[in-house]
Coordinates of C-alpha atoms and ligand atoms in Angstrom, one line a residue:
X1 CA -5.0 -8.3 7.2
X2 CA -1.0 -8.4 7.0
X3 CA 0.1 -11.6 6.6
X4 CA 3.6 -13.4 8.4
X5 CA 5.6 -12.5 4.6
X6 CA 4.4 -9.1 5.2
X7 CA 7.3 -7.1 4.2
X8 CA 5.2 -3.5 5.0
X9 CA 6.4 -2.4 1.3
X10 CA 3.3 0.3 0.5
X11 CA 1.4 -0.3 -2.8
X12 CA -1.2 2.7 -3.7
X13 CA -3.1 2.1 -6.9
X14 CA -5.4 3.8 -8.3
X15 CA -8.3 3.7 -11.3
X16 CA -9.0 6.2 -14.2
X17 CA -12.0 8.4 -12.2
X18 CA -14.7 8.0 -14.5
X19 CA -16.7 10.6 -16.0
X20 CA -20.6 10.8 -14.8
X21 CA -22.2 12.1 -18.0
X22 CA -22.9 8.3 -18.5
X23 CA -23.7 4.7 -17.1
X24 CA -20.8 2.2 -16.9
X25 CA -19.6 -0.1 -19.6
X26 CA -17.7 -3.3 -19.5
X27 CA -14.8 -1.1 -20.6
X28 CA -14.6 1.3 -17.3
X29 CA -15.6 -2.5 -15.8
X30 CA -12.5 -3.7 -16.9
X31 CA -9.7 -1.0 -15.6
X32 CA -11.5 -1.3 -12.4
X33 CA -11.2 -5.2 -12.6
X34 CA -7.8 -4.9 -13.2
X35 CA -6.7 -2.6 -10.4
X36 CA -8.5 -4.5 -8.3
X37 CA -6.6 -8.0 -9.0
X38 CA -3.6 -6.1 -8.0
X39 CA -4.8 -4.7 -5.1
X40 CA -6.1 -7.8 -3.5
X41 CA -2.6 -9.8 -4.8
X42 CA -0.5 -6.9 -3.1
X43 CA -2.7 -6.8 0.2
X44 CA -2.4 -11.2 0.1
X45 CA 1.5 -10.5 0.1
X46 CA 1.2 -8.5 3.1
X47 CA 1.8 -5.4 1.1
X48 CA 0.5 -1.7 2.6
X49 CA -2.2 -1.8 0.0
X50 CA -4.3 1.5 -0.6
X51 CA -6.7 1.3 -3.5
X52 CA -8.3 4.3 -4.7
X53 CA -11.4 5.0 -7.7
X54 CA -13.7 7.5 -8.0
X55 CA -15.8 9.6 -10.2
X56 CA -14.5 12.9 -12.6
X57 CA -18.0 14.9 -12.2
X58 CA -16.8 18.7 -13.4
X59 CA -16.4 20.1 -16.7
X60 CA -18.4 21.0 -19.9
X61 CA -19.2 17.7 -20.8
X62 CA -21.3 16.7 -17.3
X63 CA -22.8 20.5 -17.3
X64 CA -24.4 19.6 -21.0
X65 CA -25.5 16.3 -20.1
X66 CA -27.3 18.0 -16.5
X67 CA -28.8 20.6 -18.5
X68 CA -30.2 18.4 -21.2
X69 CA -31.6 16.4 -18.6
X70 CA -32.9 19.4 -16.9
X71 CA -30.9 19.1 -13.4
X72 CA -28.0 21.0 -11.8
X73 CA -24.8 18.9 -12.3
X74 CA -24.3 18.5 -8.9
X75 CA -27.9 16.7 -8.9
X76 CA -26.8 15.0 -12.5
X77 CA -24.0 13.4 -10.6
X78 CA -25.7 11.9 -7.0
X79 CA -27.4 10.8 -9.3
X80 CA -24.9 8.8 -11.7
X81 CA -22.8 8.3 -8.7
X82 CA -25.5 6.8 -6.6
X83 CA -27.4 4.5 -9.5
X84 CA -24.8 3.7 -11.5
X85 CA -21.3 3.9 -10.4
X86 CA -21.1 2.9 -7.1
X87 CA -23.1 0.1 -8.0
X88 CA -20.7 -1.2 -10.2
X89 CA -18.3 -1.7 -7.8
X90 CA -20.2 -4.3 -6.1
X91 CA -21.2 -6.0 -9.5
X92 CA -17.8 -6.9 -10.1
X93 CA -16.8 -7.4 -6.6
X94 CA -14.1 -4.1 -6.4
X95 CA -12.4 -4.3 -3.1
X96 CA -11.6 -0.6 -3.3
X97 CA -10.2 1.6 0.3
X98 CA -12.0 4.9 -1.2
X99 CA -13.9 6.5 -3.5
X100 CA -13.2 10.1 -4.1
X101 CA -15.4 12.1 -6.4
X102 CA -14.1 15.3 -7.6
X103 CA -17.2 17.1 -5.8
X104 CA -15.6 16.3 -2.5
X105 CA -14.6 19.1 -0.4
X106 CA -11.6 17.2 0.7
X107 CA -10.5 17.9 -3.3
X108 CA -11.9 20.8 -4.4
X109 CA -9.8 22.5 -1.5
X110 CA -6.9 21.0 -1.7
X111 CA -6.9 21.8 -5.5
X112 CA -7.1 25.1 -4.8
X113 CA -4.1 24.9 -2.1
X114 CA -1.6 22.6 -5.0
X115 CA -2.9 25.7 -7.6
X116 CA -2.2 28.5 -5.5
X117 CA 1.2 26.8 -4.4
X118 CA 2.1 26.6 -8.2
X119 CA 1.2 30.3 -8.8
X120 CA 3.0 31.3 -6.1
X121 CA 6.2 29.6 -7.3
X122 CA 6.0 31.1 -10.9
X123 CA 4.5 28.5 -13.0
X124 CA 1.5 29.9 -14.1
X125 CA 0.6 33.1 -15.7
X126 CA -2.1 34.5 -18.2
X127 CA -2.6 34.2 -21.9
X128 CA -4.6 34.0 -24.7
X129 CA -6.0 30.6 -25.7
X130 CA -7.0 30.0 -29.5
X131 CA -7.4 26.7 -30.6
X132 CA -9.9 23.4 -31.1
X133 CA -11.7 21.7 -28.1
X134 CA -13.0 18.5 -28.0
X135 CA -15.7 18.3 -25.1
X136 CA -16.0 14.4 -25.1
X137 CA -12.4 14.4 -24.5
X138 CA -12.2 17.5 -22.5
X139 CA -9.0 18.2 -24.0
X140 CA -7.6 20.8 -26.5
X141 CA -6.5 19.6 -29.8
X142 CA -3.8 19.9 -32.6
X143 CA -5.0 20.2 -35.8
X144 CA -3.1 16.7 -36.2
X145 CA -5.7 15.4 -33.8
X146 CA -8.6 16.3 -36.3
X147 CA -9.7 14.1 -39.5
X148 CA -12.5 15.4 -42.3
X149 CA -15.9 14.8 -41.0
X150 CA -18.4 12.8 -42.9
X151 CA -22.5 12.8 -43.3
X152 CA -24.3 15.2 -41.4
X153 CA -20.5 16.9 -40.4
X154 CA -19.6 16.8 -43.8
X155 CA -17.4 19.7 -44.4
X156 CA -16.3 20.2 -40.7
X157 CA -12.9 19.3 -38.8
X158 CA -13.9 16.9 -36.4
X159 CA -12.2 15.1 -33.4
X160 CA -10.4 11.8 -34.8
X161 CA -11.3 9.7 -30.9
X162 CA -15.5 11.3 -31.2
X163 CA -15.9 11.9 -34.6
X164 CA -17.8 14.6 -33.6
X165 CA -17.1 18.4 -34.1
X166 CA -14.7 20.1 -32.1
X167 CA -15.2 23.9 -31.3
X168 CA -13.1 27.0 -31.5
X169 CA -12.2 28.6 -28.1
X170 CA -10.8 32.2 -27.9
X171 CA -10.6 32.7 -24.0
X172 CA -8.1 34.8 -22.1
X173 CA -7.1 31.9 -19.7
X174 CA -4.9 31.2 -17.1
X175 CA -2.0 28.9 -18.1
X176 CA 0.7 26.4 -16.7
X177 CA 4.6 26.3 -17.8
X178 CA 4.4 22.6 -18.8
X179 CA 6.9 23.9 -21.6
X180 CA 9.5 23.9 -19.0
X181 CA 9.5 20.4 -18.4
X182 CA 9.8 18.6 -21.6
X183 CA 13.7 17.6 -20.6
X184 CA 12.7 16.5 -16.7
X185 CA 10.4 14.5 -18.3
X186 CA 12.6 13.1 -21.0
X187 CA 15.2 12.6 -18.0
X188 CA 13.0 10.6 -15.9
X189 CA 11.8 7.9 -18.7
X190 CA 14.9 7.5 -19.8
X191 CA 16.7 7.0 -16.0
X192 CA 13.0 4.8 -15.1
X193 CA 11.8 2.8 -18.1
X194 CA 9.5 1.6 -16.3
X195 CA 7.8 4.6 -15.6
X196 CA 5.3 4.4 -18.9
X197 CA 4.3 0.7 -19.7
X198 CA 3.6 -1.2 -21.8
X199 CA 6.3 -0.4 -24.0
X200 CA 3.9 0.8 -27.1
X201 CA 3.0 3.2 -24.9
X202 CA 6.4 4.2 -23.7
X203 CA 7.8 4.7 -26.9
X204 CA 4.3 7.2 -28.5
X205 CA 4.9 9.5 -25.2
X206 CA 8.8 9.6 -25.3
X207 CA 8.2 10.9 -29.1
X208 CA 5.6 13.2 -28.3
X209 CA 7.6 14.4 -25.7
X210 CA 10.8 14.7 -27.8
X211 CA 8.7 16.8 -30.6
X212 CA 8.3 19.9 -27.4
X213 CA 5.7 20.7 -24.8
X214 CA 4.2 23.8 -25.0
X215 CA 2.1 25.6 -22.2
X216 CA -1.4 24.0 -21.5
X217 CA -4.1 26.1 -21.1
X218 CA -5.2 25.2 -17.3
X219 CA -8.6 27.5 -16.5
X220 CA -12.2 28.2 -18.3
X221 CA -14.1 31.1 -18.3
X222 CA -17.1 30.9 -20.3
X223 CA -18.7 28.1 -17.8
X224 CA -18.9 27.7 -14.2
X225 CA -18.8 24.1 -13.2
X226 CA -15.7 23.4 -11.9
X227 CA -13.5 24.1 -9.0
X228 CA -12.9 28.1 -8.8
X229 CA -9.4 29.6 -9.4
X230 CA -8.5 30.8 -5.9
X231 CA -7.0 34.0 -7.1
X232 CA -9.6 35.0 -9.5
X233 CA -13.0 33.2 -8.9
X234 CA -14.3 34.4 -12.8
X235 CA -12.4 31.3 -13.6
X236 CA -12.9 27.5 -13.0
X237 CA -9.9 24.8 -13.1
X238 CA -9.7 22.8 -16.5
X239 CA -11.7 19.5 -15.7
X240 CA -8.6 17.5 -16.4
X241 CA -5.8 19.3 -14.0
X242 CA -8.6 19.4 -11.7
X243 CA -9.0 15.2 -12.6
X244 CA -5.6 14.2 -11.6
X245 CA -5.2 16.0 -8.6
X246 CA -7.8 13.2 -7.2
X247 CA -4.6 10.9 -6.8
X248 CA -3.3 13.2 -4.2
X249 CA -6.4 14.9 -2.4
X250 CA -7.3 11.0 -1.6
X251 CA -4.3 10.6 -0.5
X252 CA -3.9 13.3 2.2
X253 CA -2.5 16.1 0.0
X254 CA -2.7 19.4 2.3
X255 CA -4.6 17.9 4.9
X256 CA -3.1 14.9 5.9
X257 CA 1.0 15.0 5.7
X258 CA 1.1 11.4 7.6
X259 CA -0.9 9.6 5.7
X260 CA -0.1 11.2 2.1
X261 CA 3.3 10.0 3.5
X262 CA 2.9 7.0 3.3
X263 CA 0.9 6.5 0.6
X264 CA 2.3 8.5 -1.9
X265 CA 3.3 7.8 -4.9
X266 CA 0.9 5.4 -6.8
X267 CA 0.6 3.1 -9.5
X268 CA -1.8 4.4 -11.8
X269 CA -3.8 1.7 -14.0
X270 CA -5.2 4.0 -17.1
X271 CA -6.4 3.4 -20.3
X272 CA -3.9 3.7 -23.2
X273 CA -5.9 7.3 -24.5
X274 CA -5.4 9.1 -21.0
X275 CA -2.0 7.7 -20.5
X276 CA -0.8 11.1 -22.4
X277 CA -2.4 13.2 -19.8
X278 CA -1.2 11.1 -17.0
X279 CA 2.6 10.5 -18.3
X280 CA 3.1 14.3 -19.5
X281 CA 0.8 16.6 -18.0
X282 CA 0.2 14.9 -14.5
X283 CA 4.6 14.1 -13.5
X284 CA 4.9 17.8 -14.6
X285 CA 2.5 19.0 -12.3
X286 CA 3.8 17.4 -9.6
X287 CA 7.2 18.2 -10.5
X288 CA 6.4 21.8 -10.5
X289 CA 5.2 21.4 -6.9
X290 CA 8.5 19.9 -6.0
X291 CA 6.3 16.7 -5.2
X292 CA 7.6 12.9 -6.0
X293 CA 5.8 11.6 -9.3
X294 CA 4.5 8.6 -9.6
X295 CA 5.9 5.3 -9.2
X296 CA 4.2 4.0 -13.1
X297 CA 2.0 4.4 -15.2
X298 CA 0.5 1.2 -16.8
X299 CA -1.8 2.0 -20.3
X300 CA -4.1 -0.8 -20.8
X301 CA -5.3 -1.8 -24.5
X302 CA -9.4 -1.4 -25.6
X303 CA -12.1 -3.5 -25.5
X304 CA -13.1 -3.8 -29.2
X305 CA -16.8 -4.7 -30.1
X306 CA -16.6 -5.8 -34.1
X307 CA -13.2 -4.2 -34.3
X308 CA -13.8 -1.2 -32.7
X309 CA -13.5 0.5 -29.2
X310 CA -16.1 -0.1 -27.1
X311 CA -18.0 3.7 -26.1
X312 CA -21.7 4.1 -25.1
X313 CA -21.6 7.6 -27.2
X314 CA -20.8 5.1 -30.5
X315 CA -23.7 2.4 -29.5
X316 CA -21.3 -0.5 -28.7
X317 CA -21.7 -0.1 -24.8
X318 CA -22.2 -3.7 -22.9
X319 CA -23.3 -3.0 -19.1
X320 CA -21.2 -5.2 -16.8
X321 CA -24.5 -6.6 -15.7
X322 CA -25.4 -8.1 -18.7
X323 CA -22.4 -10.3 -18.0
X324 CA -22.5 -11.1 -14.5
X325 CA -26.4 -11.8 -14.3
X326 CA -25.6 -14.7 -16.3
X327 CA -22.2 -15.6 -15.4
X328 CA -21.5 -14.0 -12.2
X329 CA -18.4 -11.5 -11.0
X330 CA -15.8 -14.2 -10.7
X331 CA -16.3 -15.2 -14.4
X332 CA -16.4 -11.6 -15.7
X333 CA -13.9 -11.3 -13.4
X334 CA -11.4 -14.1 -14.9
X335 CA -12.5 -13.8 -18.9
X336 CA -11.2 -10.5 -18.7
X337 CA -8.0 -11.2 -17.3
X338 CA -7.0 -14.2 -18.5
X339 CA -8.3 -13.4 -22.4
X340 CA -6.4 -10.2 -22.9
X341 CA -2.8 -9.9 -22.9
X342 CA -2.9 -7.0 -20.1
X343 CA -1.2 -3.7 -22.1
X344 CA -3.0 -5.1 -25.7
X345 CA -6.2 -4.3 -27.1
X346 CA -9.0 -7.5 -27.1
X347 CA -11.8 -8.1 -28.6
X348 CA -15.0 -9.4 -26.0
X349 CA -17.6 -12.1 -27.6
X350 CA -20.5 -13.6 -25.7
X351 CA -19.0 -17.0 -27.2
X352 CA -15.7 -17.0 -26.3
X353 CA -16.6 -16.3 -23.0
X354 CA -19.3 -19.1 -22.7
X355 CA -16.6 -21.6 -23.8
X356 CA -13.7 -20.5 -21.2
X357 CA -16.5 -20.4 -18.9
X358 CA -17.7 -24.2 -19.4
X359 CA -13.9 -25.6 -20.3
X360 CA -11.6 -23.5 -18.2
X361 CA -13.7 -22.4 -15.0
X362 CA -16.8 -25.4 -14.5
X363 CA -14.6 -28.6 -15.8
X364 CA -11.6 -27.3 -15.1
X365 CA -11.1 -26.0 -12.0
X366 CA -14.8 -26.1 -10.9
X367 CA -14.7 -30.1 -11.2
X368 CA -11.3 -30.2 -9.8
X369 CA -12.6 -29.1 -6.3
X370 CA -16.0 -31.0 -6.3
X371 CA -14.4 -34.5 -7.2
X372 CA -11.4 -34.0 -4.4
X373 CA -13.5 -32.9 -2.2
X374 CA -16.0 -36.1 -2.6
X375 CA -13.6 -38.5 -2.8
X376 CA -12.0 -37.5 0.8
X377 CA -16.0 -37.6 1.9
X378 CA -16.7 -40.8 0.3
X379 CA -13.3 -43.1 0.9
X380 CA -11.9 -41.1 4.2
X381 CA -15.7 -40.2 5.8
X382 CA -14.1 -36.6 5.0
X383 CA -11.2 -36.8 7.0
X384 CA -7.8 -35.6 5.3
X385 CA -5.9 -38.2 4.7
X386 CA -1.7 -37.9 5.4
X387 CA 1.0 -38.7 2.8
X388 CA 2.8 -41.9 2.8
X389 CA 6.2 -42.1 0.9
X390 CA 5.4 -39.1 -2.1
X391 CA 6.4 -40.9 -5.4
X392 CA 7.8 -38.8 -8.1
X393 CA 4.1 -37.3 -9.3
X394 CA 2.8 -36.6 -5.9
X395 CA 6.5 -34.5 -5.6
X396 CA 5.8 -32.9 -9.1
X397 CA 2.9 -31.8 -8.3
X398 CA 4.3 -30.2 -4.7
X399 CA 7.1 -28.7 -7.0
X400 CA 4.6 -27.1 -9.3
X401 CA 2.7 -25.3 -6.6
X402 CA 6.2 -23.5 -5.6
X403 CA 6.9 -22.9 -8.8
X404 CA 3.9 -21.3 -9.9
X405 CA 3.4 -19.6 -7.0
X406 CA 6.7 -17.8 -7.7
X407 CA 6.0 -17.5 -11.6
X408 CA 3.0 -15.6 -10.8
X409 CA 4.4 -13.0 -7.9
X410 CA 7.0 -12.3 -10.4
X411 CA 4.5 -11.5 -13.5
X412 CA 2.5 -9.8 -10.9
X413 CA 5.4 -7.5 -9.7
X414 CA 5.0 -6.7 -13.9
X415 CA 1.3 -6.1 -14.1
X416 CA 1.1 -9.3 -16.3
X417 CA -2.1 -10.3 -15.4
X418 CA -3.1 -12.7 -17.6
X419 CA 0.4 -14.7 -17.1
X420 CA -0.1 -14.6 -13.4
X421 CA -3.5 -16.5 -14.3
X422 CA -1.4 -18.9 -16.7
X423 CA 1.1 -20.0 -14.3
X424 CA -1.6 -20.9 -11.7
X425 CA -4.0 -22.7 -14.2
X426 CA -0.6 -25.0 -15.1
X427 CA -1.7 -26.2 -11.3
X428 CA -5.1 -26.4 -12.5
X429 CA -4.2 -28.9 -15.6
X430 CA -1.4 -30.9 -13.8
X431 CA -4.1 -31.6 -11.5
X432 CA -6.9 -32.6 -13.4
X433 CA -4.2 -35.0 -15.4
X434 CA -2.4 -36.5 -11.9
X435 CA -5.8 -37.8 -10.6
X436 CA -6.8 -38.7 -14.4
X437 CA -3.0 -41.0 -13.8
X438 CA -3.4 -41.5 -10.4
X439 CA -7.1 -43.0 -10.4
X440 CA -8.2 -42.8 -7.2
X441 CA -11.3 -44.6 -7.6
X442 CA -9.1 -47.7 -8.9
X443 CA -7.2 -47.3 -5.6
X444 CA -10.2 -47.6 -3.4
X445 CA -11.7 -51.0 -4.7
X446 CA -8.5 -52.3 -2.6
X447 CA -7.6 -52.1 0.8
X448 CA -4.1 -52.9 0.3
X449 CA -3.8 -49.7 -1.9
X450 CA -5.0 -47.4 1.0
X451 CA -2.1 -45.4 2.4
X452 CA -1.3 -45.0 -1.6
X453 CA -5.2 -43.2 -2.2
X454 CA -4.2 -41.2 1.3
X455 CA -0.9 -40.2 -0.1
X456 CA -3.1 -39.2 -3.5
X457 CA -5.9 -37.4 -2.1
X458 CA -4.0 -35.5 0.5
X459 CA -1.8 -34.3 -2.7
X460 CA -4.6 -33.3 -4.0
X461 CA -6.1 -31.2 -1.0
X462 CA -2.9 -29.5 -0.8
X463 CA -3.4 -28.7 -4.5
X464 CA -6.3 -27.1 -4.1
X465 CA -5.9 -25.3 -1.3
X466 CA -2.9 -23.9 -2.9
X467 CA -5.2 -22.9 -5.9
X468 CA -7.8 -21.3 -3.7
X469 CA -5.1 -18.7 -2.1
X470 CA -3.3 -18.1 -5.2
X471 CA -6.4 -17.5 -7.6
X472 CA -9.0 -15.5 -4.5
X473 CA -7.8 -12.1 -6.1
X474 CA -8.9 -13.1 -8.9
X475 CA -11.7 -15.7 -8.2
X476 CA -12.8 -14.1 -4.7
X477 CA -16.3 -15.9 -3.9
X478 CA -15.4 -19.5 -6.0
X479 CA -12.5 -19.4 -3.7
X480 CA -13.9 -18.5 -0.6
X481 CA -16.5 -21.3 -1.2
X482 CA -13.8 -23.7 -1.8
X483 CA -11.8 -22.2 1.1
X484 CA -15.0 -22.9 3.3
X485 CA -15.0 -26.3 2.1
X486 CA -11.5 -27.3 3.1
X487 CA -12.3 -25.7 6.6
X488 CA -8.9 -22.7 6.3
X489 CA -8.2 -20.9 8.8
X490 CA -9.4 -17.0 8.8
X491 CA -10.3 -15.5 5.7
X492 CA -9.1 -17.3 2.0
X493 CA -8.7 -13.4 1.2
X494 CA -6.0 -12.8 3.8
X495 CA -4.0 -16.4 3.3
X496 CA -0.1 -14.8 2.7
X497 CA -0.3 -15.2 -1.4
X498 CA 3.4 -15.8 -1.6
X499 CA 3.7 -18.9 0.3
X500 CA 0.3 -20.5 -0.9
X501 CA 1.9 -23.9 -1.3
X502 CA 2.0 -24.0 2.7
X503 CA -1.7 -23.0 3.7
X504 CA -3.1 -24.3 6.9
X505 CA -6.8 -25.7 7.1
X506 CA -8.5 -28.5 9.6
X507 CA -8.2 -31.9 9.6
X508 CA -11.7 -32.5 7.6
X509 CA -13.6 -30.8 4.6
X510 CA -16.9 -30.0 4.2
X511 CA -19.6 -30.0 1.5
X512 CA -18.7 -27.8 -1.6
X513 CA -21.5 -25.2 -2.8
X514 CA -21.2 -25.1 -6.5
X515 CA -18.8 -22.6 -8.0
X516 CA -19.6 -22.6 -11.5
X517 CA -23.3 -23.6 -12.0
X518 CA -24.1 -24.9 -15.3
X519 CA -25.5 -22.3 -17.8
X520 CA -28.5 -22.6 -20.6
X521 CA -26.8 -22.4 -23.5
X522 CA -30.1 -20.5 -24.7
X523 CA -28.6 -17.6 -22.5
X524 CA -25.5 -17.8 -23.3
X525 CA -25.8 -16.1 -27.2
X526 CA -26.2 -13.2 -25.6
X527 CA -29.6 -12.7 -26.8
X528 CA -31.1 -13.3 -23.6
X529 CA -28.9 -11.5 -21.3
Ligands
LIG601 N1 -12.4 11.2 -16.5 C1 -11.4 10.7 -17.3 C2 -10.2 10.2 -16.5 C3 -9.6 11.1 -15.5 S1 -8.4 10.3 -14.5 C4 -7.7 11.6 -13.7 C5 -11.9 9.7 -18.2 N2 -13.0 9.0 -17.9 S2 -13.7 7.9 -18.7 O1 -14.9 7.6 -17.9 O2 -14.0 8.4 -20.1 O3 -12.8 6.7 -18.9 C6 -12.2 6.1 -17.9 C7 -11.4 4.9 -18.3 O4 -12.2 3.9 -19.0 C8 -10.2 5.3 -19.3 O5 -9.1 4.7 -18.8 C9 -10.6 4.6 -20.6 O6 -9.6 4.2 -21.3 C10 -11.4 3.4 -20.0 N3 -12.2 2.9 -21.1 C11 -13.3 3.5 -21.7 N4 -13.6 2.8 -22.8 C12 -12.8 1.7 -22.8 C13 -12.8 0.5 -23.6 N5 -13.6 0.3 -24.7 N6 -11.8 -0.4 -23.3 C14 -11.0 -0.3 -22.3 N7 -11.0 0.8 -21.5 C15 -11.9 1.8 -21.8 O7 -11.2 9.4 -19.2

């Protein structure tokens, strides 16, 4: 899998673990899309990759959804797990290395152990908890967190994410000194700017951090799903310090010091409404345990359907499936990516994605491929022909492939997606406009032109071989296809990403399956999907 550049740097990222009360949307689709680009980038530059997602399957909200449907929660989540989530992972083609679920005993021990370690150390004691709780977002609010609700909760505070009503807790509960970190905290974004990204999302944490911490409330009483307090077993963990711990239990916290080593810390990819919890709550934690925090934590925008954010509870839910069916994982793959500013909210629409589709993926880099690849069949009997003398385009375009390649490493390294997937479609349109210049076809009808239509074609090849290793993270079946076709060596998936430009294949191609099949624009509206 390591490639010659390999430079053994270790790259864990993780995924959000997703909550089972529910199917999947194409918003968990798309953090898990987005992970997974980096993943397979990192592991192409010969990077220790480790990729982790998983499933959240404790707290109040799963136990209501299990009882309403008359099962235990455990069964509630083989359930979910096994129809719906894991599932998903293959619809969009997730190249994950685990998948912990929070019902693991490799967690729920190790939970205990971190819990008992911070309770032996002073950091936790017991109080009184009075306040609001939201159970869609498992999480205690402020009363600035709560807006006047309307129709049938007229008359009621309700929670300003749910719009549903929150209720009052009065619990004697166990609870953490979080209070006592506010200035490590502040310390650490200020001496690692990078630590919270994007920058909108920096900036909300550092000021809700500046305004105080105080103590969160870290155990429940009145319920019993959840992982048990190891000191007092009346109590379970609250669902989200139990939540976050998955980065480390996966990771070989308390039972594997070698490999938690190594892999430790992450890069956590989250969506912008949990980054709180994993900016704040989750480096304090750790900190508290004298353990290293993590290495960032990147808060990704919304999926908006007619302005708003996409949620199943609020009837705007898309499956990913509905998507791929149609188009297939590499498209939903690529629209995702390449539409949305990565760290900014987007909005999806069945249109916009039918037109990048046809314009950016079939004639654009779908064509590309099928025409190079039978014109070296039809004017070289599919032998690749060698370069003459390269003339100033055939050397641009040779320039452009180290360039790019750079370009997008570099945006990578930033977690700008959609800029990596710029730079590599500039390859993509110089292409498509060299052999509009070039004309190949022209250069065939005479013999005294061939060594010129060798020196364009083989320019060509190179280019797209160059385009298959740069965009297989992204693109992982089109490319393998087009890999296949150009008869690589190994694997498209494990070509060294930051030398693309100097791939190695045979001396021939073979026939090209089709990457981007036409669509029926009668399925396209959406209607039919
Ligand atoms: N279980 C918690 C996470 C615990 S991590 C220690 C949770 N689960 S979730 O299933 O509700 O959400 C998981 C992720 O999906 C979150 O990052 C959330 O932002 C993301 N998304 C849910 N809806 C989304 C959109 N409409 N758009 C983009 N991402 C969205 O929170």
């Amino acid at each position: 899998m390591m490639g010659s550049m390999s430079d053994g740097s270790s790259f864990y990222i993780t995924t959000p673990i997703f909550y089972v009360n529910d199917v999947p949307h194409i918003g968990h689709a798309y953090t898990e899309v987005a992970a997974d680009v980096l993943a397979r980038w990192h592991r192409q530059a010969g990077d220790d990759t480790w990729f982790l997602t998983g499933t959240d399957e404790h707290g109040q909200k799963i136990l209501r959804t299990a009882t309403a449907n008359g099962v235990t929660p455990k069964q509630w989540a083989d359930r979910l797990v096994e129809s719906a989530w894991q599932p998903l992972l293959k619809t969009i083609d997730i190249s994950n290395d685990d998948f912990i679920r929070t019902t693991d005993e490799r967690h729920e021990v190790n939970v205990q152990l971190f819990l008992q370690r911070l309770f032996d150390a002073g950091y936790i004691y017991t109080g009184e908890y009075e306040g609001y709780y939201c159970v869609g977002c498992e999480e205690y609010k402020a009363d600035s967190d709560l807006v006047d609700g309307t129709g049938e909760y007229e008359g009621q505070k309700v929670c300003a994410i749910h719009s549903k009503p929150v209720e009052l807790l009065k619990e004697r509960n166990y609870f953490f000194k979080m209070s006592e970190f506010s200035q490590r905290l502040l310390d650490l974004y200020e001496e690692n700017p990078n630590f919270i990204q994007p920058e909108s999302v920096r900036n909300e944490i550092v000021s809700f951090v500046r305004r105080g911490l105080t103590d969160l409330s870290i155990s429940r009483q009145t319920f019993d799903w959840g992982v048990k307090v190891p000191w007092d077993e009346s109590h379970v963990v609250y669902v989200w310090f139990d939540a976050l711990l998955n980065y480390i239990t996966a990771a070989g916290y308390g039972y594997d010091d070698e490999a938690f080593a190594s892999r430790w810390p992450a890069t956590h990819i989250v969506g912008k409404d949990i980054a709180r919890f994993h900016a704040v709550i989750w480096p304090a934690m750790l900190m508290a345990a004298g353990l290293e925090v993590p290495k960032q934590v990147f808060g990704h925008g919304w999926l908006l359907v007619g302005g708003e954010k996409m949620s199943k509870s609020k009837l705007t839910g898309i499956a990913p499936n509905q998507i791929t069916d149609t188009f297939g994982s590499d498209a939903f793959r690529y629209y995702f990516m390449r539409a949305i500013n990565f760290g900014q909210d987007g909005s999806f629409s069945w249109e916009d994605l039918s037109a990048r589709y046809q314009a950016e993926l079939a004639n654009g880099f779908g064509n590309l491929a099928s025409r190079v690849i039978a014109m070296v069949t039809r004017y070289f009997d599919g032998v690749i022909p060698d370069a003459g003398v390269l003339d100033a385009p055939d050397q641009a375009i040779r320039d452009t492939e180290v360039r790019v390649t750079a370009a997008a490493d570099a945006a990578i390294s930033r977690l700008a997606i959609h800029e990596a997937i710029a730079q590599v479609w500039q390859l993509v349109d110089e292409l498509n406009g060299y052999i509009t210049l070039q004309e190949p076809w022209a250069l065939s009808k005479d013999p005294a032109n061939r060594e010129r239509l060798g020196t364009v074609l083989n320019t060509a090849v190179r280019g797209i071989g160059t385009l298959a290793v740069l965009l297989s993270p992204v693109l992982p079946v089109a490319t393998s296809k087009l890999w296949t076709a150009l008869n690589g060596a190994g694997a498209v998936s494990d070509q060294p990403i930051r030398s693309a430009f100097d791939w190695a294949g045979g001396t021939t191609v073979s026939a090209l399956e089709p990457l981007f099949p036409r669509i029926e624009t009668s399925e396209t509206d959406g209607s039919a999907a």
